[in-house]
Amino acid sequence: VEIMFANPGTTEMVLVEALDKVEGMQGVLCAHETVCSGAADGYARMTGKTACTLLHLGVGLANATANLHNAKRASTPVINLVGDMATWHLDKDPVLASDITSLAHFTTPHVFTCDEIDNVRSTVTNALMAIRDFCAGESRIATLIIPHDVQRNIVSEDKSYCTTKKEDDDDSGKTLFERAIEVHNRDFNGNDAIPKLLTQCAHALTDTSKKVALLIGGTGAYDEKALKALKNMQISN
């Protein structure tokens, strides 16, 4: 994640300060939460990279929901960081408290709450894996709810939770369509998977007398190697 579209409030100031110290992270202050979510959706679609938003409590997430719905339908990778009231304050039903979890579930099943410092790393890891491992058509949005008092303890020099798991590239015994689903679920930057898949599709299409449409969506529609392979495809009946 290289960019964060933010409309923070006082509850998220600790996160703003911490993220400002992360090398390579660009913060973009937005005038409204709908701008945050719309910009994140557009950025992720154009670049193929995961975008991030920083939203103020449940009301901020509610304002961002319209464009997050668009991101959900497009399987756009977006991480939402949403501040919450301090854990010790929540049971007093403060004025700005709301059911953030229920609001977040409107656009994604991947909702995580960092309710104590000990589970921050595992929660972040789960959120990243939820975006990385998905099936075609599923939401690639992950929402992390971080109470104000927990935010104060997040900053750490240990970045071990950012490691990514290795993928099994063994395609033996898998059908063309199984491989297609797997390719759809990967990050294609610097990957030759799409051109190879298109070549396989071309051969498969020449073996049928029926009219077939080949639909390419997600990051595949923007991958330079995929577009070049498409131009080189010659299919005749």
Tab-separated table of C-alpha atoms in Angstrom:
chain	number	residue	atom	x	y	z
A	1	VAL	CA	0.000	0.000	0.000
A	2	GLU	CA	1.523	3.295	-1.110
A	3	ILE	CA	-1.291	5.805	-0.778
A	4	MET	CA	-3.994	6.706	1.722
A	5	PHE	CA	-7.029	8.856	0.996
A	6	ALA	CA	-7.979	10.343	4.327
A	7	ASN	CA	-10.683	12.361	6.014
A	8	PRO	CA	-9.653	11.887	9.648
A	9	GLY	CA	-11.055	13.334	12.843
A	10	THR	CA	-9.566	13.722	16.291
A	11	THR	CA	-10.086	10.003	16.894
A	12	GLU	CA	-7.645	9.131	14.103
A	13	MET	CA	-4.902	11.690	14.766
A	14	VAL	CA	-2.637	9.037	16.282
A	15	LEU	CA	-2.891	7.011	13.063
A	16	VAL	CA	-2.200	10.098	10.957
A	17	GLU	CA	0.974	10.783	12.927
A	18	ALA	CA	2.104	7.162	12.745
A	19	LEU	CA	1.438	6.737	9.023
A	20	ASP	CA	3.274	9.985	8.315
A	21	LYS	CA	6.423	8.205	9.515
A	22	VAL	CA	6.008	5.272	7.102
A	23	GLU	CA	8.501	5.639	4.262
A	24	GLY	CA	6.865	5.540	0.841
A	25	MET	CA	3.364	6.217	2.138
A	26	GLN	CA	1.598	9.158	0.501
A	27	GLY	CA	-1.293	10.778	2.325
A	28	VAL	CA	-4.045	12.581	0.409
A	29	LEU	CA	-6.405	14.730	2.459
A	30	CYS	CA	-9.935	14.616	1.038
A	31	ALA	CA	-12.757	17.063	1.710
A	32	HIS	CA	-15.359	14.325	2.267
A	33	GLU	CA	-15.517	10.563	2.778
A	34	THR	CA	-17.239	10.011	-0.568
A	35	VAL	CA	-14.153	11.550	-2.169
A	36	CYS	CA	-11.915	9.198	-0.165
A	37	SER	CA	-13.716	6.039	-1.252
A	38	GLY	CA	-14.202	7.194	-4.852
A	39	ALA	CA	-10.542	8.135	-5.201
A	40	ALA	CA	-9.431	4.852	-3.622
A	41	ASP	CA	-11.633	2.854	-5.999
A	42	GLY	CA	-10.380	4.739	-9.041
A	43	TYR	CA	-6.728	4.619	-8.003
A	44	ALA	CA	-6.821	0.872	-7.394
A	45	ARG	CA	-8.541	0.172	-10.705
A	46	MET	CA	-6.079	2.281	-12.702
A	47	THR	CA	-2.888	1.117	-11.012
A	48	GLY	CA	-3.781	-2.420	-9.960
A	49	LYS	CA	-2.460	-1.601	-6.489
A	50	THR	CA	-4.311	-1.768	-3.182
A	51	ALA	CA	-5.621	1.596	-2.015
A	52	CYS	CA	-6.287	2.680	1.545
A	53	THR	CA	-8.761	5.035	3.184
A	54	LEU	CA	-8.734	6.584	6.636
A	55	LEU	CA	-12.243	7.371	7.893
A	56	HIS	CA	-13.646	9.058	10.972
A	57	LEU	CA	-15.764	6.655	13.035
A	58	GLY	CA	-18.932	4.956	11.800
A	59	VAL	CA	-20.405	8.148	10.370
A	60	GLY	CA	-17.373	8.556	8.114
A	61	LEU	CA	-17.651	4.966	6.937
A	62	ALA	CA	-21.360	5.482	6.263
A	63	ASN	CA	-20.570	8.502	4.090
A	64	ALA	CA	-18.014	6.455	2.133
A	65	THR	CA	-20.318	3.492	1.568
A	66	ALA	CA	-21.751	4.524	-1.832
A	67	ASN	CA	-18.386	4.364	-3.600
A	68	LEU	CA	-17.290	1.368	-1.526
A	69	HIS	CA	-20.313	-0.393	-2.991
A	70	ASN	CA	-18.899	0.304	-6.470
A	71	ALA	CA	-15.525	-1.020	-5.341
A	72	LYS	CA	-17.203	-4.138	-3.977
A	73	ARG	CA	-18.922	-4.887	-7.300
A	74	ALA	CA	-15.671	-4.378	-9.194
A	75	SER	CA	-13.610	-6.464	-6.740
A	76	THR	CA	-11.355	-3.456	-6.209
A	77	PRO	CA	-8.702	-3.944	-3.480
A	78	VAL	CA	-9.324	-1.340	-0.773
A	79	ILE	CA	-8.373	-1.280	2.905
A	80	ASN	CA	-10.422	0.972	5.180
A	81	LEU	CA	-8.943	2.132	8.470
A	82	VAL	CA	-11.774	3.340	10.681
A	83	GLY	CA	-11.212	4.935	14.059
A	84	ASP	CA	-13.483	4.194	16.998
A	85	MET	CA	-14.063	5.503	20.488
A	86	ALA	CA	-11.654	4.289	23.179
A	87	THR	CA	-12.480	0.802	24.426
A	88	TRP	CA	-13.019	2.052	27.972
A	89	HIS	CA	-15.497	4.652	26.687
A	90	LEU	CA	-17.685	2.497	24.440
A	91	ASP	CA	-19.891	1.066	27.186
A	92	LYS	CA	-20.911	4.635	28.119
A	93	ASP	CA	-22.581	5.016	24.685
A	94	PRO	CA	-20.784	8.263	23.687
A	95	VAL	CA	-22.467	10.624	21.246
A	96	LEU	CA	-20.363	9.615	18.215
A	97	ALA	CA	-20.473	5.867	18.878
A	98	SER	CA	-22.159	3.614	16.303
A	99	ASP	CA	-22.261	0.005	15.159
A	100	ILE	CA	-19.301	0.222	12.796
A	101	THR	CA	-19.157	-3.529	12.240
A	102	SER	CA	-22.698	-3.659	10.860
A	103	LEU	CA	-22.018	-0.670	8.607
A	104	ALA	CA	-18.847	-2.278	7.279
A	105	HIS	CA	-20.581	-5.570	6.484
A	106	PHE	CA	-22.699	-3.784	3.886
A	107	THR	CA	-19.748	-3.797	1.487
A	108	THR	CA	-17.533	-6.623	2.727
A	109	PRO	CA	-17.470	-9.715	4.932
A	110	HIS	CA	-13.859	-8.893	5.822
A	111	VAL	CA	-14.296	-6.789	8.947
A	112	PHE	CA	-11.698	-6.829	11.721
A	113	THR	CA	-11.485	-5.064	15.077
A	114	CYS	CA	-8.189	-4.371	16.828
A	115	ASP	CA	-9.578	-4.366	20.354
A	116	GLU	CA	-6.209	-4.849	22.034
A	117	ILE	CA	-2.578	-4.289	21.108
A	118	ASP	CA	-1.733	-8.007	21.196
A	119	ASN	CA	-3.907	-8.802	18.170
A	120	VAL	CA	-2.972	-5.862	15.939
A	121	ARG	CA	-0.408	-7.738	13.830
A	122	SER	CA	-2.589	-10.807	13.355
A	123	THR	CA	-5.552	-8.599	12.463
A	124	VAL	CA	-3.572	-6.673	9.843
A	125	THR	CA	-2.281	-9.952	8.405
A	126	ASN	CA	-5.808	-11.358	8.178
A	127	ALA	CA	-6.984	-8.212	6.399
A	128	LEU	CA	-4.161	-8.402	3.844
A	129	MET	CA	-4.810	-12.082	3.212
A	130	ALA	CA	-8.543	-11.433	2.784
A	131	ILE	CA	-7.762	-9.028	-0.047
A	132	ARG	CA	-5.137	-11.293	-1.591
A	133	ASP	CA	-7.118	-14.539	-1.450
A	134	PHE	CA	-10.512	-14.108	-3.062
A	135	CYS	CA	-12.746	-15.657	-5.695
A	136	ALA	CA	-13.954	-13.921	-8.832
A	137	GLY	CA	-16.798	-11.536	-8.098
A	138	GLU	CA	-16.133	-11.363	-4.364
A	139	SER	CA	-15.452	-8.194	-2.392
A	140	ARG	CA	-11.779	-7.259	-2.033
A	141	ILE	CA	-12.479	-4.667	0.622
A	142	ALA	CA	-11.145	-5.108	4.134
A	143	THR	CA	-12.180	-2.831	6.989
A	144	LEU	CA	-10.079	-2.467	10.134
A	145	ILE	CA	-11.739	-0.852	13.143
A	146	ILE	CA	-9.167	0.618	15.515
A	147	PRO	CA	-10.236	2.170	18.845
A	148	HIS	CA	-8.459	5.369	19.853
A	149	ASP	CA	-6.610	3.885	22.837
A	150	VAL	CA	-5.337	0.927	20.790
A	151	GLN	CA	-3.970	3.265	18.109
A	152	ARG	CA	-1.529	4.728	20.620
A	153	ASN	CA	0.225	1.377	20.946
A	154	ILE	CA	0.359	0.344	17.294
A	155	VAL	CA	3.598	1.967	16.085
A	156	SER	CA	6.407	-0.584	16.017
A	157	GLU	CA	9.632	-1.073	14.108
A	158	ASP	CA	8.841	-4.768	13.600
A	159	LYS	CA	7.404	-5.188	10.100
A	160	SER	CA	7.357	-8.997	10.069
A	161	TYR	CA	3.593	-9.056	9.547
A	162	CYS	CA	4.073	-7.594	6.057
A	163	THR	CA	5.547	-10.802	4.667
A	164	THR	CA	3.528	-12.543	1.974
A	165	LYS	CA	2.961	-16.240	1.616
A	166	LYS	CA	4.276	-18.291	-1.287
A	167	GLU	CA	1.849	-19.521	-3.913
A	168	ASP	CA	1.703	-23.018	-5.314
A	169	ASP	CA	2.193	-22.723	-9.065
A	170	ASP	CA	1.574	-26.397	-9.811
A	171	ASP	CA	-1.232	-26.461	-12.422
A	172	SER	CA	-1.172	-30.212	-13.042
A	173	GLY	CA	-4.588	-31.817	-13.116
A	174	LYS	CA	-6.452	-28.504	-13.206
A	175	THR	CA	-8.908	-27.522	-15.902
A	176	LEU	CA	-8.550	-24.422	-18.047
A	177	PHE	CA	-11.318	-22.710	-16.117
A	178	GLU	CA	-9.799	-23.582	-12.733
A	179	ARG	CA	-6.557	-21.991	-13.881
A	180	ALA	CA	-8.507	-18.993	-15.172
A	181	ILE	CA	-10.054	-18.427	-11.754
A	182	GLU	CA	-6.657	-18.696	-10.096
A	183	VAL	CA	-5.115	-16.241	-12.533
A	184	HIS	CA	-7.990	-13.827	-11.874
A	185	ASN	CA	-7.112	-13.951	-8.202
A	186	ARG	CA	-3.464	-12.958	-8.567
A	187	ASP	CA	-1.576	-9.735	-8.854
A	188	PHE	CA	-0.401	-9.702	-12.469
A	189	ASN	CA	2.365	-7.111	-12.219
A	190	GLY	CA	5.427	-8.704	-13.798
A	191	ASN	CA	3.580	-12.007	-14.219
A	192	ASP	CA	3.302	-13.996	-17.456
A	193	ALA	CA	0.213	-15.898	-16.292
A	194	ILE	CA	-2.311	-13.930	-18.359
A	195	PRO	CA	-0.593	-14.264	-21.763
A	196	LYS	CA	-0.142	-17.992	-21.147
A	197	LEU	CA	-3.791	-18.340	-20.206
A	198	LEU	CA	-4.896	-16.406	-23.295
A	199	THR	CA	-2.838	-18.701	-25.490
A	200	GLN	CA	-4.552	-21.699	-23.906
A	201	CYS	CA	-7.934	-20.058	-24.411
A	202	ALA	CA	-7.143	-19.398	-28.075
A	203	HIS	CA	-6.340	-23.058	-28.665
A	204	ALA	CA	-9.475	-24.111	-26.805
A	205	LEU	CA	-11.665	-21.765	-28.844
A	206	THR	CA	-10.372	-23.076	-32.169
A	207	ASP	CA	-11.547	-26.552	-31.189
A	208	THR	CA	-15.215	-25.604	-30.964
A	209	SER	CA	-17.814	-24.772	-33.595
A	210	LYS	CA	-19.800	-22.609	-31.185
A	211	LYS	CA	-19.476	-18.851	-30.851
A	212	VAL	CA	-17.562	-17.998	-27.708
A	213	ALA	CA	-16.976	-14.696	-25.917
A	214	LEU	CA	-13.809	-14.179	-23.912
A	215	LEU	CA	-14.357	-11.766	-21.015
A	216	ILE	CA	-11.373	-10.207	-19.275
A	217	GLY	CA	-11.901	-8.022	-16.226
A	218	GLY	CA	-10.171	-6.812	-13.114
A	219	THR	CA	-6.449	-6.110	-13.395
A	220	GLY	CA	-6.320	-8.263	-16.531
A	221	ALA	CA	-7.950	-5.437	-18.475
A	222	TYR	CA	-5.005	-3.129	-17.687
A	223	ASP	CA	-2.061	-5.526	-17.847
A	224	GLU	CA	0.304	-4.564	-20.700
A	225	LYS	CA	1.375	-8.146	-21.369
A	226	ALA	CA	-2.238	-9.277	-21.468
A	227	LEU	CA	-3.196	-6.539	-23.941
A	228	LYS	CA	-0.230	-7.389	-26.132
A	229	ALA	CA	-1.207	-11.061	-26.072
A	230	LEU	CA	-4.769	-10.154	-27.027
A	231	LYS	CA	-3.568	-8.182	-30.044
A	232	ASN	CA	-1.504	-11.167	-31.164
A	233	MET	CA	-4.381	-13.613	-30.875
A	234	GLN	CA	-5.656	-14.810	-34.254
A	235	ILE	CA	-8.800	-16.913	-33.983
A	236	SER	CA	-10.616	-18.045	-37.110
A	237	ASN	CA	-13.663	-20.290	-37.512
